[in-house]
């Protein structure tokens, strides 16, 4: 398909309005069976997609998942393995994941783990899913000890992003998704920040032209990174800007926080930490807060529990032994790594995000 945006040499992404109907085009021709997993709110879209896939002569098994992070559990994974086993899925059959980031994370891991890897087509329906979760081949589930600690790298056959599906999102979820877009602006593409600063309302208008441009730019940032570092051996770590503290919040709050909200606070936290390490000045810290607030994202965490948060951060995937590592900045679009920061800086940064400024 000539209009696929290349992500890596092995797969591409279809982005546009009304492209859900084109999912059967990217399902491998060899697939005779399809497991279609979907978020609860995607029931109608899943029914339409299932009929389109059946029209091509495929046998389609439709499974509704629990909502959001509740889908990313071992119990749900085992249930889906049972469906695949009873249906006789082979290595040429395919999983299609229709939903937000939690759905695509789980769907990808189901595909990665069945028969040591079957094809998966990702169909993200949230802003977060389109710019982050569904792109790049990361898959996984959560455990009581942390987020995404069990998973695999498994590239999809294709990613299909239908911008019309963003209309199904509650505004609060759309706002939360912009955190990952803003992250891409801070680590790689300052134009993202300029567009958002110029017209925050347009950045949240699903029917306008600014939001699609922001989506394209954020996807391009991630594609440029994963095309050279699929398995997070070096460069790909920059995509985790703000995520170390964010994942700690999510775990401590038992995944009741939206991922994007946690990432927004996580970016402010690491900015405060970076200032104390002498990497950036106070002006850039303030710019984090200002831009995040423009779209209605939180910039503080008032839940306390510093000891629990520190323990959670010590289990982060970027940690090596006893060494805490953070993606940091030395300036906009100038990411770096901050290792073993002074414990006093860690606690001072936490104090700084514990009160609204």
Coordinates of C-alpha atoms in Angstrom, one line a residue:
X1 CA 0.0 0.0 0.0
X2 CA 1.7 3.1 -1.2
X3 CA 0.1 5.4 1.4
X4 CA 1.6 3.5 4.4
X5 CA 3.9 5.6 6.5
X6 CA 7.0 3.5 7.0
X7 CA 7.8 2.8 10.7
X8 CA 10.5 0.2 10.3
X9 CA 11.7 -1.6 7.2
X10 CA 9.2 -4.4 8.0
X11 CA 5.9 -2.5 8.5
X12 CA 4.0 0.7 8.0
X13 CA 1.2 2.8 9.4
X14 CA -2.0 3.9 7.7
X15 CA -3.3 7.3 9.0
X16 CA -6.4 9.1 7.9
X17 CA -10.1 9.6 8.3
X18 CA -12.4 6.6 7.5
X19 CA -9.5 4.1 7.2
X20 CA -11.0 1.5 9.6
X21 CA -12.7 -0.1 6.6
X22 CA -9.2 -0.8 5.1
X23 CA -8.0 -3.0 7.9
X24 CA -8.8 -6.2 5.8
X25 CA -6.3 -4.9 3.2
X26 CA -3.4 -5.1 5.7
X27 CA -4.3 -8.5 7.2
X28 CA -2.0 -11.1 5.8
X29 CA -3.6 -13.0 2.9
X30 CA -2.4 -16.3 4.5
X31 CA -4.5 -15.8 7.6
X32 CA -7.7 -17.9 7.7
X33 CA -8.5 -17.1 11.3
X34 CA -8.6 -13.8 13.1
X35 CA -8.8 -13.1 16.8
X36 CA -10.3 -9.6 17.1
X37 CA -9.9 -8.2 20.6
X38 CA -11.5 -4.9 21.4
X39 CA -12.2 -2.4 24.2
X40 CA -15.7 -2.3 25.5
X41 CA -16.5 1.1 24.0
X42 CA -15.5 -0.2 20.6
X43 CA -18.3 -2.8 20.4
X44 CA -20.0 -1.3 17.3
X45 CA -16.8 -0.7 15.5
X46 CA -15.6 -4.2 16.3
X47 CA -18.9 -5.6 14.9
X48 CA -18.4 -3.7 11.6
X49 CA -14.8 -4.8 11.4
X50 CA -15.6 -8.4 12.1
X51 CA -18.1 -8.4 9.2
X52 CA -15.6 -6.9 6.9
X53 CA -13.0 -9.5 7.8
X54 CA -15.6 -12.3 7.4
X55 CA -16.5 -11.0 4.0
X56 CA -13.0 -11.9 2.9
X57 CA -13.7 -15.6 3.9
X58 CA -11.9 -15.5 7.2
X59 CA -13.1 -17.1 10.4
X60 CA -13.3 -14.3 13.0
X61 CA -13.4 -14.7 16.8
X62 CA -14.4 -11.6 18.7
X63 CA -13.4 -11.1 22.3
X64 CA -14.3 -8.0 24.4
X65 CA -11.7 -7.0 26.9
X66 CA -12.1 -5.4 30.3
X67 CA -11.7 -1.6 30.2
X68 CA -8.3 0.2 30.2
X69 CA -5.5 -1.2 32.4
X70 CA -7.8 -3.9 33.7
X71 CA -7.3 -5.7 30.4
X72 CA -3.6 -6.1 31.0
X73 CA -3.5 -9.0 33.4
X74 CA -2.3 -12.6 33.3
X75 CA -5.9 -13.8 33.8
X76 CA -7.1 -12.1 30.6
X77 CA -4.0 -13.3 28.8
X78 CA -4.7 -16.9 29.7
X79 CA -8.3 -16.6 28.6
X80 CA -7.3 -15.4 25.2
X81 CA -4.7 -18.2 24.9
X82 CA -7.5 -20.6 25.5
X83 CA -9.5 -19.0 22.7
X84 CA -6.6 -19.4 20.3
X85 CA -6.0 -23.0 21.3
X86 CA -9.6 -24.1 21.0
X87 CA -9.9 -22.3 17.6
X88 CA -6.7 -24.0 16.3
X89 CA -4.8 -20.8 15.5
X90 CA -1.6 -21.4 13.5
X91 CA 1.4 -19.2 12.8
X92 CA -0.2 -17.8 9.7
X93 CA -3.3 -16.6 11.5
X94 CA -3.6 -13.1 13.0
X95 CA -4.6 -11.1 16.0
X96 CA -6.3 -7.7 15.4
X97 CA -6.4 -5.3 18.4
X98 CA -9.0 -2.5 18.3
X99 CA -8.9 -0.1 21.2
X100 CA -6.6 2.2 23.2
X101 CA -3.1 1.6 24.5
X102 CA -4.0 -1.1 27.0
X103 CA -5.8 -3.0 24.2
X104 CA -2.9 -2.8 21.8
X105 CA -0.4 -3.7 24.5
X106 CA -2.3 -6.8 25.4
X107 CA -3.2 -7.8 21.9
X108 CA 0.4 -7.4 20.8
X109 CA 1.5 -9.6 23.7
X110 CA -1.1 -12.3 22.9
X111 CA 0.3 -12.4 19.4
X112 CA 3.9 -12.4 20.5
X113 CA 3.5 -15.2 23.0
X114 CA 1.2 -17.6 20.9
X115 CA 3.3 -20.2 19.1
X116 CA 6.3 -17.8 19.8
X117 CA 4.8 -15.2 17.5
X118 CA 1.9 -14.7 15.2
X119 CA 1.0 -11.6 13.1
X120 CA -0.8 -8.7 14.8
X121 CA -2.5 -5.7 13.2
X122 CA -2.8 -2.8 15.6
X123 CA -5.9 -0.5 15.3
X124 CA -5.5 2.1 18.0
X125 CA -8.6 4.2 18.8
X126 CA -7.2 6.7 21.3
X127 CA -4.7 9.5 20.8
X128 CA -2.4 7.8 23.2
X129 CA -2.6 4.6 21.3
X130 CA -2.0 6.2 17.9
X131 CA 1.1 8.2 18.9
X132 CA 2.7 5.8 21.3
X133 CA 1.3 2.4 22.4
X134 CA 0.5 0.9 19.0
X135 CA 3.7 2.1 17.3
X136 CA 7.0 0.5 17.9
X137 CA 6.4 -3.1 18.7
X138 CA 6.3 -2.9 22.5
X139 CA 3.8 -5.3 24.1
X140 CA 3.0 -6.3 27.6
X141 CA 0.9 -6.8 30.7
X142 CA 1.0 -5.4 34.2
X143 CA 1.8 -7.2 37.5
X144 CA 1.3 -6.1 41.1
X145 CA 5.0 -5.2 41.2
X146 CA 4.9 -2.8 38.3
X147 CA 3.6 -1.7 34.9
X148 CA 4.7 -3.6 31.7
X149 CA 7.3 -5.7 33.5
X150 CA 6.1 -8.7 31.5
X151 CA 6.2 -8.3 27.8
X152 CA 8.0 -8.7 24.5
X153 CA 9.1 -6.7 21.5
X154 CA 6.8 -7.8 18.6
X155 CA 6.4 -5.7 15.5
X156 CA 3.0 -5.5 14.0
X157 CA 2.2 -6.4 10.5
X158 CA 0.6 -2.9 10.2
X159 CA -0.9 -0.1 12.2
X160 CA -4.2 1.5 11.1
X161 CA -5.1 4.9 12.7
X162 CA -8.5 6.1 11.8
X163 CA -8.8 9.7 13.1
X164 CA -12.5 9.5 13.0
X165 CA -12.4 7.1 16.0
X166 CA -11.0 9.9 18.2
X167 CA -14.5 11.2 18.3
X168 CA -15.4 8.3 20.5
X169 CA -13.0 9.6 23.2
X170 CA -14.2 11.5 26.3
X171 CA -12.5 14.9 26.2
X172 CA -10.6 14.0 29.4
X173 CA -9.0 11.0 27.6
X174 CA -8.2 13.1 24.6
X175 CA -6.4 15.6 26.8
X176 CA -4.5 12.9 28.6
X177 CA -3.3 11.6 25.2
X178 CA -1.7 14.9 24.4
X179 CA 0.9 14.2 27.0
X180 CA 2.7 11.8 24.7
X181 CA 2.5 14.3 21.9
X182 CA 4.0 17.0 24.1
X183 CA 6.7 14.6 25.1
X184 CA 7.7 14.2 21.5
X185 CA 8.0 17.9 21.2
X186 CA 10.3 18.2 24.2
X187 CA 12.6 15.3 23.1
X188 CA 12.7 15.8 19.4
X189 CA 10.3 18.1 17.5
X190 CA 9.9 21.7 18.9
X191 CA 7.4 22.4 16.1
X192 CA 4.9 20.3 18.1
X193 CA 5.3 22.7 21.1
X194 CA 4.9 25.7 18.8
X195 CA 1.7 24.4 17.3
X196 CA 0.2 23.6 20.7
X197 CA 1.3 27.0 22.1
X198 CA -0.2 28.9 19.2
X199 CA -3.7 27.4 19.5
X200 CA -4.3 24.9 22.3
X201 CA -8.0 24.6 21.4
X202 CA -7.1 23.6 17.8
X203 CA -4.7 21.0 19.3
X204 CA -7.8 19.2 20.8
X205 CA -10.2 19.7 17.9
X206 CA -10.7 16.2 16.3
X207 CA -12.4 17.7 13.2
X208 CA -9.6 20.3 12.6
X209 CA -6.3 20.1 10.9
X210 CA -3.9 20.9 13.7
X211 CA -4.5 17.7 15.7
X212 CA -3.9 15.4 12.7
X213 CA -0.6 17.3 12.1
X214 CA 0.4 16.8 15.7
X215 CA -0.4 13.1 15.4
X216 CA 1.7 12.8 12.3
X217 CA 4.6 14.6 13.9
X218 CA 4.5 12.5 17.0
X219 CA 4.3 9.3 15.0
X220 CA 7.3 10.5 12.9
X221 CA 9.4 11.1 16.1
X222 CA 8.7 7.6 17.3
X223 CA 9.2 6.0 13.9
X224 CA 12.6 7.7 13.5
X225 CA 13.7 6.3 16.8
X226 CA 12.4 2.7 16.6
X227 CA 13.6 2.3 13.0
X228 CA 17.1 2.4 14.4
X229 CA 16.6 0.9 17.9
X230 CA 13.7 -1.5 18.1
X231 CA 14.6 -3.1 21.4
X232 CA 15.5 -0.1 23.5
X233 CA 19.2 -0.8 23.6
X234 CA 20.2 2.9 23.4
X235 CA 18.3 5.7 21.5
X236 CA 14.8 4.3 22.1
X237 CA 15.1 5.1 25.8
X238 CA 14.4 8.8 25.0
X239 CA 10.8 7.9 24.3
X240 CA 10.5 7.2 28.1
X241 CA 10.9 10.9 29.0
X242 CA 8.8 11.4 32.1
X243 CA 7.8 7.7 32.3
X244 CA 9.9 6.6 35.3
X245 CA 8.0 8.7 37.8
X246 CA 4.8 8.3 35.7
X247 CA 4.9 4.5 36.0
X248 CA 5.5 4.8 39.7
X249 CA 2.4 7.0 40.2
X250 CA 0.3 4.5 38.2
X251 CA 1.5 1.6 40.3
X252 CA 1.1 3.3 43.6
X253 CA -2.4 4.5 42.6
X254 CA -3.3 1.0 41.4
X255 CA -3.7 2.2 37.8
X256 CA -6.5 4.6 38.7
X257 CA -4.6 7.5 37.0
X258 CA -4.7 7.9 33.2
X259 CA -1.4 7.2 31.7
X260 CA -1.1 10.6 30.0
X261 CA -1.9 12.4 33.2
X262 CA 0.9 10.5 35.0
X263 CA 3.3 11.2 32.1
X264 CA 2.6 14.9 32.4
X265 CA 3.5 14.9 36.0
X266 CA 6.4 12.7 35.3
X267 CA 7.8 15.2 32.8
X268 CA 7.6 18.0 35.4
X269 CA 9.3 15.7 38.0
X270 CA 12.2 14.9 35.7
X271 CA 12.5 18.6 34.7
X272 CA 12.8 19.5 38.4
X273 CA 15.3 16.8 38.9
X274 CA 17.3 17.9 35.8
X275 CA 17.5 21.5 37.1
X276 CA 18.9 20.3 40.4
X277 CA 21.5 18.3 38.4
X278 CA 22.5 21.4 36.5
X279 CA 21.2 20.2 33.1
X280 CA 18.5 22.8 32.5
X281 CA 17.4 26.1 34.0
X282 CA 14.3 27.1 35.9
X283 CA 12.8 28.7 32.7
X284 CA 12.6 25.3 31.0
X285 CA 11.1 23.8 34.1
X286 CA 8.4 26.5 34.0
X287 CA 7.9 25.9 30.3
X288 CA 6.9 22.3 31.1
X289 CA 4.3 23.4 33.5
X290 CA 2.9 26.2 31.2
X291 CA 2.6 24.0 28.1
X292 CA 1.0 21.1 29.9
X293 CA -1.5 23.3 31.6
X294 CA -2.5 24.9 28.3
X295 CA -4.3 21.7 27.3
X296 CA -5.5 20.9 30.8
X297 CA -3.0 18.3 31.9
X298 CA -2.0 18.0 35.6
X299 CA 1.5 19.2 36.7
X300 CA 1.5 18.0 40.3
X301 CA 0.9 14.8 42.4
X302 CA -0.4 15.3 45.9
X303 CA -0.8 11.7 46.9
X304 CA 2.3 11.6 49.1
X305 CA 3.8 8.1 49.6
X306 CA 7.4 9.1 48.6
X307 CA 8.9 5.8 49.9
X308 CA 6.4 3.8 47.8
X309 CA 7.1 5.9 44.7
X310 CA 10.9 5.5 45.1
X311 CA 10.5 1.7 45.5
X312 CA 8.4 1.6 42.3
X313 CA 11.0 3.7 40.4
X314 CA 13.7 1.3 41.5
X315 CA 11.8 -1.4 39.6
X316 CA 11.6 0.6 36.4
X317 CA 12.9 -1.1 33.2
X318 CA 15.6 1.6 32.8
X319 CA 17.1 0.8 36.2
X320 CA 20.4 -1.2 36.1
X321 CA 21.2 -3.0 39.4
X322 CA 20.9 -0.3 42.1
X323 CA 21.4 2.5 39.6
X324 CA 18.3 4.7 38.9
X325 CA 18.4 6.1 35.4
X326 CA 16.2 8.8 34.0
X327 CA 15.7 10.3 30.5
X328 CA 16.5 14.0 31.0
X329 CA 17.0 17.1 28.8
X330 CA 19.8 19.6 28.4
X331 CA 17.5 21.7 26.3
X332 CA 14.4 21.3 24.1
X333 CA 15.1 18.4 21.6
X334 CA 18.3 17.6 23.5
X335 CA 17.7 14.4 25.4
X336 CA 20.3 12.8 27.6
X337 CA 20.5 10.3 30.4
X338 CA 20.7 11.1 34.1
X339 CA 22.1 8.2 36.2
X340 CA 22.3 7.8 40.0
X341 CA 21.0 11.3 40.8
X342 CA 21.7 12.5 44.4
X343 CA 19.0 11.1 46.7
X344 CA 18.4 14.6 48.0
X345 CA 17.6 15.8 44.5
X346 CA 15.1 13.0 44.0
X347 CA 13.3 14.0 47.2
X348 CA 13.5 17.7 46.4
X349 CA 12.0 17.1 42.9
X350 CA 9.2 15.1 44.6
X351 CA 8.5 18.0 46.9
X352 CA 8.4 20.4 44.0
X353 CA 5.7 18.4 42.2
X354 CA 3.7 17.8 45.4
X355 CA 2.3 21.3 45.4
X356 CA 0.7 23.2 42.5
X357 CA 2.8 26.2 41.4

